[in-house]
Structure formats: C-alpha cells, structure tokens
Tab-separated table of C-alpha atoms in Angstrom:
chain	number	residue	atom	x	y	z
A	1	MET	CA	-17.585	-17.729	-17.461
A	2	ASN	CA	-14.083	-17.961	-16.427
A	3	LEU	CA	-11.324	-15.279	-17.847
A	4	LEU	CA	-9.248	-17.869	-19.467
A	5	THR	CA	-12.182	-18.989	-21.809
A	6	ILE	CA	-12.887	-15.135	-22.733
A	7	PHE	CA	-8.995	-14.606	-23.601
A	8	PHE	CA	-9.454	-17.915	-25.993
A	9	LEU	CA	-12.556	-16.894	-27.785
A	10	MET	CA	-11.606	-13.352	-28.008
A	11	GLY	CA	-8.150	-14.286	-29.287
A	12	PRO	CA	-7.058	-14.174	-33.229
A	13	GLN	CA	-7.948	-18.091	-33.609
A	14	ALA	CA	-11.225	-17.147	-33.030
A	15	ALA	CA	-12.435	-16.446	-36.833
A	16	PRO	CA	-15.808	-14.970	-37.610
A	17	ALA	CA	-18.412	-17.622	-38.862
A	18	GLY	CA	-18.140	-16.961	-42.721
A	19	ALA	CA	-14.376	-16.679	-42.814
A	20	GLN	CA	-11.912	-18.757	-44.704
A	21	ALA	CA	-9.675	-21.276	-42.923
A	22	GLY	CA	-6.658	-19.481	-43.767
A	23	GLN	CA	-7.988	-16.031	-42.584
A	24	GLN	CA	-7.446	-15.120	-39.247
A	25	GLY	CA	-9.035	-12.488	-36.870
A	26	SER	CA	-7.745	-9.495	-35.219
A	27	ALA	CA	-5.558	-9.439	-32.237
A	28	LEU	CA	-7.122	-6.105	-31.237
A	29	PRO	CA	-9.648	-7.636	-28.572
A	30	THR	CA	-6.872	-9.420	-26.516
A	31	ILE	CA	-4.741	-6.504	-26.545
A	32	LEU	CA	-7.542	-4.272	-25.323
A	33	MET	CA	-8.318	-6.847	-22.856
A	34	PHE	CA	-4.934	-7.266	-21.550
A	35	ALA	CA	-5.047	-3.237	-21.348
A	36	ALA	CA	-8.207	-2.971	-19.400
A	37	ILE	CA	-6.683	-5.544	-16.948
A	38	ILE	CA	-3.700	-3.603	-16.652
A	39	LEU	CA	-5.726	-0.541	-15.773
A	40	VAL	CA	-7.877	-1.909	-13.344
A	41	MET	CA	-4.886	-3.374	-11.426
A	42	TRP	CA	-3.358	0.195	-11.468
A	43	LEU	CA	-6.568	1.700	-10.197
A	44	PHE	CA	-7.513	-0.791	-7.286
A	45	MET	CA	-3.995	-1.923	-6.424
A	46	ILE	CA	-1.008	0.008	-7.154
A	47	ARG	CA	-2.439	3.567	-6.730
A	48	PRO	CA	-3.699	3.198	-3.172
A	49	GLN	CA	-0.720	1.434	-2.158
A	50	ARG	CA	1.483	4.104	-3.218
A	51	LYS	CA	-0.839	6.543	-1.363
A	52	GLN	CA	-0.733	4.842	1.703
A	53	GLN	CA	3.177	4.496	1.678
A	54	LYS	CA	3.263	8.159	1.109
A	55	GLU	CA	1.285	8.869	4.084
A	56	LEU	CA	3.086	6.643	6.321
A	57	GLN	CA	6.310	8.165	4.840
A	58	GLU	CA	4.993	11.788	5.792
A	59	PHE	CA	4.018	10.218	9.259
A	60	ARG	CA	7.399	9.100	10.044
A	61	SER	CA	9.162	12.062	9.120
A	62	GLY	CA	6.824	14.327	11.101
A	63	LEU	CA	7.447	12.453	14.240
A	64	LYS	CA	8.271	14.698	17.246
A	65	LYS	CA	8.780	14.324	20.684
A	66	GLY	CA	5.666	13.502	22.999
A	67	ASP	CA	3.657	11.733	20.286
A	68	LYS	CA	2.049	8.715	21.269
A	69	ILE	CA	2.543	5.717	18.830
A	70	VAL	CA	2.018	2.085	17.997
A	71	THR	CA	5.161	-0.018	16.873
A	72	VAL	CA	4.464	-2.776	14.106
A	73	GLY	CA	4.817	-5.421	16.966
A	74	GLY	CA	1.819	-3.745	18.851
A	75	ILE	CA	3.829	-1.803	21.416
A	76	TYR	CA	2.344	1.379	22.643
A	77	GLY	CA	4.451	4.226	23.499
A	78	GLU	CA	5.288	8.049	23.549
A	79	ILE	CA	8.312	9.118	21.849
A	80	VAL	CA	11.036	10.806	23.844
A	81	GLU	CA	13.509	11.485	21.356
A	82	VAL	CA	13.651	11.648	17.333
A	83	ASN	CA	16.867	10.747	15.440
A	84	GLU	CA	17.283	10.460	11.423
A	85	LYS	CA	16.811	6.554	11.403
A	86	THR	CA	15.516	5.735	15.140
A	87	ALA	CA	13.191	6.977	17.879
A	88	LEU	CA	13.642	6.190	21.500
A	89	ILE	CA	10.201	5.575	23.095
A	90	LYS	CA	8.779	5.521	26.583
A	91	VAL	CA	6.717	2.378	27.296
A	92	ASP	CA	6.254	2.327	30.728
A	93	GLY	CA	7.322	4.198	33.869
A	94	ASP	CA	11.224	4.182	33.215
A	95	VAL	CA	11.235	1.558	30.485
A	96	LYS	CA	12.634	2.905	27.213
A	97	LEU	CA	13.070	1.323	23.850
A	98	ARG	CA	14.787	2.400	20.722
A	99	VAL	CA	13.107	1.450	17.545
A	100	ASP	CA	13.615	2.025	13.915
A	101	LYS	CA	11.466	4.690	12.410
A	102	GLN	CA	10.404	1.954	9.832
A	103	GLY	CA	8.713	0.143	12.918
A	104	LEU	CA	6.402	2.790	13.736
A	105	VAL	CA	3.000	2.566	12.056
A	106	LYS	CA	0.527	4.618	13.806
A	107	ASP	CA	-0.268	7.898	15.767
A	108	TYR	CA	-2.722	7.566	18.471
A	109	THR	CA	-2.001	10.845	19.837
A	110	ASP	CA	-5.289	12.622	19.095
A	111	ALA	CA	-7.287	9.467	20.137
A	112	ALA	CA	-5.364	9.449	23.459
A	113	GLN	CA	-6.439	13.031	23.826
A	114	GLN	CA	-10.335	12.300	23.285
A	115	LYS	CA	-10.668	9.909	26.131
C-alpha cells in the first residue's frame, strides 16, 4: 500500500463505521505518522550525516606534515606544509600543489605503511 493512501485512510476525514456524517475523527493518527517519519529521517539520514561531517572536520584539523592524503579530485599526495585554510602537498618528485583543506577527504597514511 502506498504511503499517500495510508495518510488518507488515517486522516480526520475517515470516520468510524457507526459515526454520524457531521462528526469527524481524530487527527492524532496523522500527527503520530508525521512524527514517526521525522524520527526515522533523523535516525537514518541526519544523525549519520552529522557524525560523518564531524569526523571529516576532525581529520582536517588534525593534519600534519608527512600525512598521506587524497583530495576530492582523486589526487594522492603527502603533506609538506599545513596552514589555517590550505595545505601544500607533494604529488610526485618536485611537483607540489597548494590545495584548500576542504578538498582533502581521506588519510591513507596507515594503509601505505601496511604495504
């Protein structure tokens, strides 16, 4: 049964079988349904998103020289210098790039040491 049909069936216009035509049902089931949907959205969408953003912010604030990172664009490099908003990464040989810290998404220092 689709969700819209459930809302129409549970809404105030759905009167019990023996009720008179002028009497309306309670809006409580509809309100409870909306509250349940908001709770489910918070549990499965908003809460994990906030947790992920917090972890990413901690990662970016804890960057230090020598960390091996990956940028949003998929560029692998090693951090040479870290400033408040930017980081200088060594890509290959003498090639260095200055990137915004918001563009750094992954630390693979531990994975590189395990190889």
